[in-house]
XYZ file of C-alpha atoms in Angstrom:
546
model
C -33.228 58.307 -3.788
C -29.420 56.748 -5.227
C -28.504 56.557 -1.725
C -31.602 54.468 -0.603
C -31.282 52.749 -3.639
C -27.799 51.925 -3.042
C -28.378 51.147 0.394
C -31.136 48.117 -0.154
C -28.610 46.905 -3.206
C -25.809 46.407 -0.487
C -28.385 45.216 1.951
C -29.622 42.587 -0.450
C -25.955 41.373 -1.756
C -25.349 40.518 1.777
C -28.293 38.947 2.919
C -27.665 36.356 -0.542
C -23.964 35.868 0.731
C -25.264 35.271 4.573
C -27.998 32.706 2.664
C -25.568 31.165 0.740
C -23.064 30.747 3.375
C -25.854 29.003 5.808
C -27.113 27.004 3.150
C -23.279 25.922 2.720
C -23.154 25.158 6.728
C -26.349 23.458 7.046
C -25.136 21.600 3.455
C -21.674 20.110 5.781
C -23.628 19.482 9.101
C -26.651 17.479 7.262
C -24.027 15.261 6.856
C -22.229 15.159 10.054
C -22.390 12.992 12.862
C -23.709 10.371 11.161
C -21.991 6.538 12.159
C -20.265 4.603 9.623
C -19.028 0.335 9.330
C -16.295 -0.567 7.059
C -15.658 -4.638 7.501
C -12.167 -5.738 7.861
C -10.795 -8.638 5.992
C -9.367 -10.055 9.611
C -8.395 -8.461 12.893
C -5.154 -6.896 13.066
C -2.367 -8.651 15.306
C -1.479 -5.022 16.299
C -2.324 -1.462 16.346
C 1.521 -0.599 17.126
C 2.067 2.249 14.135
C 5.505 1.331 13.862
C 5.076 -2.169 13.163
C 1.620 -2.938 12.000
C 1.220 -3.988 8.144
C -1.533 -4.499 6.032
C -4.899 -2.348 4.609
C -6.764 -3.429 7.736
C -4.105 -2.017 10.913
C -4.099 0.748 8.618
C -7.866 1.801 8.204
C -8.039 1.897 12.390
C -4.369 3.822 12.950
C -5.256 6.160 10.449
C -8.021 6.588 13.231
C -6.603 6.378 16.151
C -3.338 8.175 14.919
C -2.241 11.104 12.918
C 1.421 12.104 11.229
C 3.066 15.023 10.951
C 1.143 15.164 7.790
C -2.541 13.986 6.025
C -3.122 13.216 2.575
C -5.528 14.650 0.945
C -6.897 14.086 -3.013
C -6.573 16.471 -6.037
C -8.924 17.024 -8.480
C -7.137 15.216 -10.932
C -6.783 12.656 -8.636
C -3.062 13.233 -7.386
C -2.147 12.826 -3.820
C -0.783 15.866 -1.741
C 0.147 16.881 1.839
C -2.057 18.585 4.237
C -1.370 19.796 7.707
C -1.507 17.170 10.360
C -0.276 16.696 13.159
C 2.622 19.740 12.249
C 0.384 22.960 11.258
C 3.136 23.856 8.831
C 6.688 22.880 7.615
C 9.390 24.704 4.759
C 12.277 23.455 3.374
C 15.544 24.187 1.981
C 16.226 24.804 -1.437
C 17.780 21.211 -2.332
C 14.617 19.697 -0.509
C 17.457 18.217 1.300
C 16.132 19.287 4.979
C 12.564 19.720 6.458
C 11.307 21.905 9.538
C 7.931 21.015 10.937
C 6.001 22.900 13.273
C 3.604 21.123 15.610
C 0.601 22.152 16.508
C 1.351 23.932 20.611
C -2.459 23.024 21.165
C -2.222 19.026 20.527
C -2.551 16.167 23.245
C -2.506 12.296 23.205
C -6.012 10.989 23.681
C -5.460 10.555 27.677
C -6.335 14.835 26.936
C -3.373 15.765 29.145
C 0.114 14.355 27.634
C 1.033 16.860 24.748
C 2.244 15.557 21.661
C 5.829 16.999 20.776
C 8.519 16.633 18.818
C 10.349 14.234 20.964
C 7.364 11.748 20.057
C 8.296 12.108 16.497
C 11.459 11.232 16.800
C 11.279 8.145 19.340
C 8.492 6.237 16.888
C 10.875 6.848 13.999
C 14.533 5.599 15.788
C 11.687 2.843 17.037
C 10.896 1.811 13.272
C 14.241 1.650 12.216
C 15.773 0.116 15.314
C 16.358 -3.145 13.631
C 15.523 -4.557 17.546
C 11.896 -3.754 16.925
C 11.519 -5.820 13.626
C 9.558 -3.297 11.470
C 8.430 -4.676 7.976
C 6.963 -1.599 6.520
C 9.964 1.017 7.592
C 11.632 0.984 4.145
C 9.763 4.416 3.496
C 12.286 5.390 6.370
C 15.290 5.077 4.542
C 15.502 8.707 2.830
C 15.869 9.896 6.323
C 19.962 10.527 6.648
C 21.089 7.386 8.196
C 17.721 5.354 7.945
C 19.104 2.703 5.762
C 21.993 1.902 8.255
C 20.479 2.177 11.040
C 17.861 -0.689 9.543
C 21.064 -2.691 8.345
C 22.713 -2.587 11.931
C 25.708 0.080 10.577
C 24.783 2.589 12.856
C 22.868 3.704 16.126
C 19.463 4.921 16.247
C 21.264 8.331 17.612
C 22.827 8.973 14.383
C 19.329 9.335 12.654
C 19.087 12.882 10.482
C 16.223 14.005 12.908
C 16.745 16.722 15.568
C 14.269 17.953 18.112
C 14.947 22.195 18.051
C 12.330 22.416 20.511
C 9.143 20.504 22.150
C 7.093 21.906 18.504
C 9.787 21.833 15.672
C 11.111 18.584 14.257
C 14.228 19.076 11.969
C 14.637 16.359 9.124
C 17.616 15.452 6.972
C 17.465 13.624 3.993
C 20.200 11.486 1.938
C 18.470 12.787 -1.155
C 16.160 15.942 -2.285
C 12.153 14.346 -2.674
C 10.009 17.073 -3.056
C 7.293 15.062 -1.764
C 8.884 13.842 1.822
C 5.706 15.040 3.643
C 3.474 12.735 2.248
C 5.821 9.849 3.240
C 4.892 11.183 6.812
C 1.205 10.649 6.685
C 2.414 6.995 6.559
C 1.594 4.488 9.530
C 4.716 4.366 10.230
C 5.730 7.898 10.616
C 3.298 8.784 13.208
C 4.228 9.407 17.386
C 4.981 7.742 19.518
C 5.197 8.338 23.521
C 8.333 7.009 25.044
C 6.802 6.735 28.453
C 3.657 5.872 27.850
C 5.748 2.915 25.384
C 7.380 1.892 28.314
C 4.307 1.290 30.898
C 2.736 -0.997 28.243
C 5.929 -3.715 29.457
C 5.911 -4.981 25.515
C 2.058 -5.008 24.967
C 1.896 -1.558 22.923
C -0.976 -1.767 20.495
C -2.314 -5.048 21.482
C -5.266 -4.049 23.199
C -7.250 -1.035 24.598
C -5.255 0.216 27.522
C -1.831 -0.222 25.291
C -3.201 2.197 22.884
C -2.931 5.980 22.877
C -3.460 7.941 19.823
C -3.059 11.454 18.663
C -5.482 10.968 15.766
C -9.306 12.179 15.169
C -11.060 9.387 16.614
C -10.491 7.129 19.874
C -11.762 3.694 21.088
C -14.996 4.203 22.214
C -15.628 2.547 25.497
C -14.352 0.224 27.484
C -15.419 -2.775 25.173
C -15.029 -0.496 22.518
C -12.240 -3.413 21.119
C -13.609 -7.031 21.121
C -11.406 -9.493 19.781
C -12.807 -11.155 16.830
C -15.864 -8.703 16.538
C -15.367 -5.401 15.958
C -12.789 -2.206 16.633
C -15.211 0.749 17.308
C -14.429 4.544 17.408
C -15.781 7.059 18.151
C -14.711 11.125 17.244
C -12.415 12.359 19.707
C -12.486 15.266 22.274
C -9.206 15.919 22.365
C -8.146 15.951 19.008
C -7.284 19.429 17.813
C -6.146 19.008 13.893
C -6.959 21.333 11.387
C -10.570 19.424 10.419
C -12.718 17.865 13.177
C -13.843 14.498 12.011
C -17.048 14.645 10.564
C -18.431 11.206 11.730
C -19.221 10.474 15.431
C -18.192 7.060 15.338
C -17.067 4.397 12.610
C -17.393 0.825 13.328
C -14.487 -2.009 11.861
C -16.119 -5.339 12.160
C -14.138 -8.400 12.393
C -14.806 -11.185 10.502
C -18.868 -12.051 9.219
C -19.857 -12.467 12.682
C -22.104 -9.544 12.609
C -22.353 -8.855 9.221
C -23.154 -10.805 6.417
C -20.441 -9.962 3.630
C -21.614 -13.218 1.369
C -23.137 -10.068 -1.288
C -20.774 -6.991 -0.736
C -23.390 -5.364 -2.492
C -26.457 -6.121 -1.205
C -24.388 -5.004 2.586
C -23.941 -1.759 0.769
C -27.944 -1.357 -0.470
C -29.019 -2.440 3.130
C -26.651 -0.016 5.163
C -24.757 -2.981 6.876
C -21.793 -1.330 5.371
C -21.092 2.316 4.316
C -18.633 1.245 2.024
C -16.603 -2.405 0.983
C -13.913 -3.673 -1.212
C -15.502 -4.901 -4.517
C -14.367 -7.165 -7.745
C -14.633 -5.704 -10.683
C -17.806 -8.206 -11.690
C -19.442 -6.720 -8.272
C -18.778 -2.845 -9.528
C -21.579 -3.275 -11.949
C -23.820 -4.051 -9.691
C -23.398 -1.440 -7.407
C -23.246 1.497 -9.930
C -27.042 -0.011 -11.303
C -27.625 0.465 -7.120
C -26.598 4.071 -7.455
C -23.455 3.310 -5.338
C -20.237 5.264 -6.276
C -16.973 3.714 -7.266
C -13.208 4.287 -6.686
C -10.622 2.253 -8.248
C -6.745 1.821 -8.321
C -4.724 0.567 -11.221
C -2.084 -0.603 -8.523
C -1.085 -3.881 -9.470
C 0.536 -6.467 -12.063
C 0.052 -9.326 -12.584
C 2.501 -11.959 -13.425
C 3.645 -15.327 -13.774
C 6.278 -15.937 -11.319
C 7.897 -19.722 -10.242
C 9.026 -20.818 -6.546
C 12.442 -21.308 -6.895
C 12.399 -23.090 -3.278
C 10.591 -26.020 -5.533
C 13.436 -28.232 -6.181
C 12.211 -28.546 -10.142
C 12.513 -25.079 -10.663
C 15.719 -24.207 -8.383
C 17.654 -24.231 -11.850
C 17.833 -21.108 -13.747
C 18.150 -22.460 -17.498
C 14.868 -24.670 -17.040
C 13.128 -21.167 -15.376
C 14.380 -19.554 -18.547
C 13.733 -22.272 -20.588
C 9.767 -22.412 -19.814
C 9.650 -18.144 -19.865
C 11.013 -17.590 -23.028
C 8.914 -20.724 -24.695
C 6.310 -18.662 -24.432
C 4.974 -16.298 -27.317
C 4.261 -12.883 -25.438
C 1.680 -11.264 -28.392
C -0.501 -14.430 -28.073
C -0.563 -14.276 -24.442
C -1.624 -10.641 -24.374
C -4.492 -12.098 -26.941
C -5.920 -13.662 -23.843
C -5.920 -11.018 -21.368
C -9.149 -10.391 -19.815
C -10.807 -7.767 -21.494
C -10.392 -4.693 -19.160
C -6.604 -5.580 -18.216
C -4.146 -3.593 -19.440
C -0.711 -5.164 -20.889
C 2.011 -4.572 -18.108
C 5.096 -2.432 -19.267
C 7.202 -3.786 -16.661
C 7.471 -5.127 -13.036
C 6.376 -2.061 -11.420
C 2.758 -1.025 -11.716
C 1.911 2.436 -13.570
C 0.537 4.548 -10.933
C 3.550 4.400 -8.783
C 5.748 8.238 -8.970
C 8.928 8.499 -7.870
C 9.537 11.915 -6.124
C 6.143 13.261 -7.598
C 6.467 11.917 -11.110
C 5.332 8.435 -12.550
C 7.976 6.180 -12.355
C 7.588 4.642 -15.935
C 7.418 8.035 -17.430
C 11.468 8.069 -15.943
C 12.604 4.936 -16.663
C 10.791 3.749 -19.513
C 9.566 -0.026 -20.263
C 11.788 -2.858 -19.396
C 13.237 -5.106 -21.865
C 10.737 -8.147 -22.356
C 13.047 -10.915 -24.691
C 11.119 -12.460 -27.089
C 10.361 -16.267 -27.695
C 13.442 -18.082 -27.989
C 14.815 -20.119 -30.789
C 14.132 -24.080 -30.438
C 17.865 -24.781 -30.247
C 18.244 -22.183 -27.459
C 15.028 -23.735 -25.382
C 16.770 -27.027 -26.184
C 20.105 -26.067 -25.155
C 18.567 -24.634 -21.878
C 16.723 -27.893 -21.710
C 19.370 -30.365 -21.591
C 21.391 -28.252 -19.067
C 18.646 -27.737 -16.686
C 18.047 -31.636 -16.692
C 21.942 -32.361 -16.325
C 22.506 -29.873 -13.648
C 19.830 -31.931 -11.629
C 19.819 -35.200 -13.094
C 16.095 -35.130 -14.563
C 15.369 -37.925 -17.495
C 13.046 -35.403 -18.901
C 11.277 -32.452 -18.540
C 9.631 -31.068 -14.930
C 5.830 -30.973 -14.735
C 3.764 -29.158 -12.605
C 0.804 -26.823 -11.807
C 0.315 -23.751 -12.436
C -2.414 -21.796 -9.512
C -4.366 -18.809 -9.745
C -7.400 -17.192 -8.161
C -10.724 -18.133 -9.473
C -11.897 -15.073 -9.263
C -9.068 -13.389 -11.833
C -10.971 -15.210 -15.031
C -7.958 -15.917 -17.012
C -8.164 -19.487 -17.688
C -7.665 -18.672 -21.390
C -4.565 -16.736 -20.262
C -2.933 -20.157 -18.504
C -4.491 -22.288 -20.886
C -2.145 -20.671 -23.512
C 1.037 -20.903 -21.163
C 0.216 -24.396 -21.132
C -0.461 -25.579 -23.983
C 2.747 -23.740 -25.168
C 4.912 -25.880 -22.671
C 2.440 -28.928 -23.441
C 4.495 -28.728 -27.609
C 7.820 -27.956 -25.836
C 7.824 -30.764 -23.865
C 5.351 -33.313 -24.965
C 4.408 -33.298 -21.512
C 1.404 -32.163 -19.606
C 0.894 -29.206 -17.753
C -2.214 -28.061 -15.335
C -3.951 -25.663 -13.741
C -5.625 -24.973 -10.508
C -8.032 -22.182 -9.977
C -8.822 -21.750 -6.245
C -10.610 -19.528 -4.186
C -9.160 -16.817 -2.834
C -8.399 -18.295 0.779
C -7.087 -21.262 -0.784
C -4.808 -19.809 -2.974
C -3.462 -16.554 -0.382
C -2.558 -19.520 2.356
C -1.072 -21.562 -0.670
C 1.511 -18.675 -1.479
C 1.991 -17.504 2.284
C 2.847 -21.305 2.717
C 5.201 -21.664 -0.637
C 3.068 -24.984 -1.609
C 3.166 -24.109 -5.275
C 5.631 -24.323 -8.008
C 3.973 -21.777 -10.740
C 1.246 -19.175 -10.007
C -0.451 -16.389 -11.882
C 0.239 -13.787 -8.657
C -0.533 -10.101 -7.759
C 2.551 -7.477 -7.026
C 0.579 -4.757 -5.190
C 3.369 -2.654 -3.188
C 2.131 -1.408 0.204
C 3.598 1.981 -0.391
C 4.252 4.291 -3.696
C 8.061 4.529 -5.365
C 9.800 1.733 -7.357
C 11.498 0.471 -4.208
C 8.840 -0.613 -2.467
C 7.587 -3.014 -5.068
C 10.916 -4.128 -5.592
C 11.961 -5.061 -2.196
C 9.178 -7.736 -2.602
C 11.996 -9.916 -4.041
C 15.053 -8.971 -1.245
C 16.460 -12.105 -0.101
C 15.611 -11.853 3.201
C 12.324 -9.828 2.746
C 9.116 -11.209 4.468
C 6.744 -10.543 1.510
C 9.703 -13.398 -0.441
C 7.218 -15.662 -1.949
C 9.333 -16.632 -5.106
C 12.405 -18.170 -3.013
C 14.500 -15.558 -4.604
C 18.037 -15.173 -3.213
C 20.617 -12.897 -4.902
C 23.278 -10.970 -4.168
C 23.673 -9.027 -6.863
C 19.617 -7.539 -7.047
C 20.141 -6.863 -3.049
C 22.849 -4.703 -4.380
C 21.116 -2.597 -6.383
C 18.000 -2.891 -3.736
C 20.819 -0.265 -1.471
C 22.105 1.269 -3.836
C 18.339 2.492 -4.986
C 17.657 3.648 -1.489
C 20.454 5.832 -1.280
C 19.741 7.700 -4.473
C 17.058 9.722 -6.058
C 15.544 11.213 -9.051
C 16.957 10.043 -12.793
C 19.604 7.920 -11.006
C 16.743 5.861 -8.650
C 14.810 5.537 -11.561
C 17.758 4.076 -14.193
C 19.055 1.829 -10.896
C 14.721 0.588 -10.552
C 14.783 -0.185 -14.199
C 17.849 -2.286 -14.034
C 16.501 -4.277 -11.125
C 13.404 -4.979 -13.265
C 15.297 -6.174 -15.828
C 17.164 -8.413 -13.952
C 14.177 -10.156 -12.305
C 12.975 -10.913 -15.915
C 16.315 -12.036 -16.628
C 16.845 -14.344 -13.462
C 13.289 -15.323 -14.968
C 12.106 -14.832 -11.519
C 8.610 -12.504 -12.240
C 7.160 -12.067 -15.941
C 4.868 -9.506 -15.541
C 1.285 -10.190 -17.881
C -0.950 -7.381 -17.014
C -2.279 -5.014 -15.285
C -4.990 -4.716 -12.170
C -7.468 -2.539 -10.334
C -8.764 -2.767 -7.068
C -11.915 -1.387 -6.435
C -14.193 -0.038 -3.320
C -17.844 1.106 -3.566
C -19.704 3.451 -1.490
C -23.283 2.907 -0.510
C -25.571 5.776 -2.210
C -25.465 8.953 -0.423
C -22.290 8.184 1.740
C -19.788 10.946 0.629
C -15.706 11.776 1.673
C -14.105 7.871 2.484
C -10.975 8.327 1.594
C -9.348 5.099 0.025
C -5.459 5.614 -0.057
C -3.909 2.840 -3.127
C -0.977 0.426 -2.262
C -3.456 -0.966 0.709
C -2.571 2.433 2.730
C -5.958 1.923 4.349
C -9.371 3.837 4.320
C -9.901 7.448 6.094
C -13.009 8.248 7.411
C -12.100 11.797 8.926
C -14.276 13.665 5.800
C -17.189 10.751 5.653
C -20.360 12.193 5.179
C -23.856 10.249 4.797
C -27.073 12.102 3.352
């Protein structure tokens, strides 16, 4: 009688595992295969991972492409590496040199070419080649060499990458990071296929048959790419990574040609759009719609001048209108979920898998000046370039950022410095992004929002010759410390980060105000987008739809 009894027991545990198990299964496949849209700001001038910048090229390479390594999300929130396109990878013990091992089984998307290690190593001498004119390389510049090799020092053959084999990639670094194979889930880090490069005759990533990917999705069809309307994928057959996609396809709509993205959320409610960038007014809305939210404290916001405007060329008059101003009553006037910024360089950004401002500490904001130092600064700005009086001009903003109380107290300060007038232009967002692209402004309230994580990345916003320049800024001494920040890590990147900070407040160059979020919602029942901060782009490998 025990051993019947015994028997049925065991019978019955199992039969609840087997349950639970195909309850799990037929939990994942109910959402499977569904189709998702995700509407991109504008069409991207390239799909070429080595070059391409911006949220929007990266949402469809993250598709169409995969790294040695994928990103995934931690419970808490934090950011770690999964297997990608390497199924593993170790290290030595100064996290000085990394082995990956590719997975023997992966092909390009033609589902014949495999994908080796040779691959790896001609996208990355590609992105540093300073021939090819990457903008978003920096990341790069841990590799041994990378920095030169950007700066025109040395060869792309001198790069700290070696190819053992077709399947192991060895990488040297000029400093430990603990955290290298996250870097290598970037854009930039992923294949590339020399030969298949070289049919294209200059054309790689501009259209359909310059493309081929190694990631979990492909273009589907032969209009699968229409210029000015959409980028559609669909899951690919030959991708062999560690997770199928989940979707079957995922549409990226150009423009509001075939969707109308006048009410972000009512395109959510509807199921125009799985899932959208939102402002933080709109996030209310969609959690009373049962829509889920994600958000990313990844950006400050500052008051920075144009020092290409001939009135504020001169240092002592930039310094003069910065330290007029009375810091505790302009924090009195942020908006009321801002947070106050504690320096240049936003709070979520780590350096080498800690946060940066924990390291470094706050930078060292100067309070108001005395009125015979703001006069002295004064007369010597209006000497230097011959002014009877005081400069006046505008200060810009974006409508949408509510702080007119904020400017209206820079203002009115420099309104009883000057017994001038001073004004302000809120403008839509258009207005004002092609306003700063263009430099036609002298004063702005404007966003730093770094396109990748670690101090240097923000910071290189301000490099003399860097592309993302908006503030005219041209100095020697900061591009110094820009190199000598890329060539160093841990406590002594940090201390070198903070001094670069504190110069750009004391060049009175940036003055950073507060903090911001950016935000993306999720239509109700869509489950798994994956939206990476520093505009790193939006994975839809693990989206799910009830």
């Amino acid at each position: 009688m025990k051993l019947c009894w015994k028997s049925f027991l065991a019978f019955f545990l199992c039969a609840c595992l087997l349950l639970s198990v195909t309850s799990c299964k037929k939990g994942e496949d109910s959402l499977a295969g569904k189709s998702f849209r995700w509407a991109l700001s504008r069409e991207p001038k390239t799909l070429d991972p080595q070059i391409a910048s911006g949220e929007d090229a990266a949402s469809v390479i993250l598709a169409l492409y995969e790294g040695l390594a994928r990103i995934s999300e931690e419970d808490d929130g934090a950011q770690s590496a999964t297997p990608g396109a390497a199924e593993s990878w170790e290290h030595n013990a100064e996290y000085t040199q990394w082995t990956f091992h590719l997975r023997k089984e992966a092909v390009w998307s033609d589902g014949e070419t495999p994908v080796t290690a040779s691959d790896f190593l001609f996208a990355f001498q590609r992105a540093l080649d300073p021939a090819t004119g990457s903008e978003t390389c920096a990341p790069m510049y841990c590799i041994r060499n990378g920095r030169d090799i950007h700066d025109g020092k040395k060869t792309v053959d001198e790069l700290g990458v070696t190819v053992k084999d077709d399947y192991t990639l060895i990488i040297e670094l000029e400093y430990p990071n603990q955290n290298f194979p996250i870097l290598t889930a970037l854009p930039v880090f992923m294949p590339c296929n020399e030969e298949f490069f070289q049919s294209t005759l200059g054309r790689y990533g501009l259209e359909k048959s310059t493309l081929m990917g190694n990631g979990p999705f492909e273009i589907d069809g032969r209009y699968g790419w229409e210029a000015g309307k959409h980028i559609n994928v669909k899951a690919s057959d030959t991708y062999s990574g560690e997770t199928a996609p989940l979707p079957s396809d995922v549409s990226f709509t150009v423009g509001d040609e075939e969707i109308d993205l006048s009410s972000p959320v009512s395109a959510l409610t509807s199921g125009s759009l799985d899932a959208v960038a939102l402002t933080e007014q709109e996030t209310v809305e969609a959690e009373k719609a049962g829509c889920s939210i994600v958000s990313f404290e990844d950006t400050v916001w500052g008051l920075c001048f144009n020092l290409q405007d001939s009135k504020l060329k001169n240092a002592d008059l930039r310094r003069f209108f910065f330290r007029s101003l009375n810091r505790e009553e302009l924090l009195e006037q942020l908006p009321k979920s801002a947070g106050e910024a504690q320096g240049i360089i936003s709070p979520a950004v780590t350096l080498e898998g800690e946060r940066y401002r924990t390291m470094a500490g706050g930078i060292s904001f100067p309070g108001q000046a005395s009125e015979k130092e703001l006069s002295e600064w004064l007369r010597a700005g209006m000497s230097a370039l011959s002014l009877d009086k005081a400069p006046t001009f505008t200060v810009i903003y974006p409508e949408e950022q509510e702080i007119g109380p904020l400017v209206n107290e820079i203002l009115k300060t420099w309104n009883e410095a000057t017994g001038l007038y001073y004004n302000m232009e809120p403008l839509e967002e258009e207005e004002y992004n092609q306003r700063i692209s263009l430099g036609d402004f002298s004063a702005a309230i404007y966003a730093l929002r770094p396109e990748s994580d670690g101090p240097y990345s923000t910071l290189s916003a301000f490099q003399s010759q860097s592309s993302g320049n908006v503030f005219g800024y041209q100095s020697e001494k900061f591009d110094s410390l820009l190199d000598e920040i890329a060539r160093h890590s841990g406590e002594d990147a940090a201390s070198l980060s903070l001094q670069a900070e504190n110069q750009l407040l004391e060049d009175c160059v940036f003055l950073p105000l507060y903090t911001g979020k950016h935000f993306y919602g999720m239509a109700p029942g869509v489950k798994g987008i994956r939206f990476l901060p520093y505009g790193g782009g939006v994975d839809f490998i693990a989206a799910g739809k009830e």
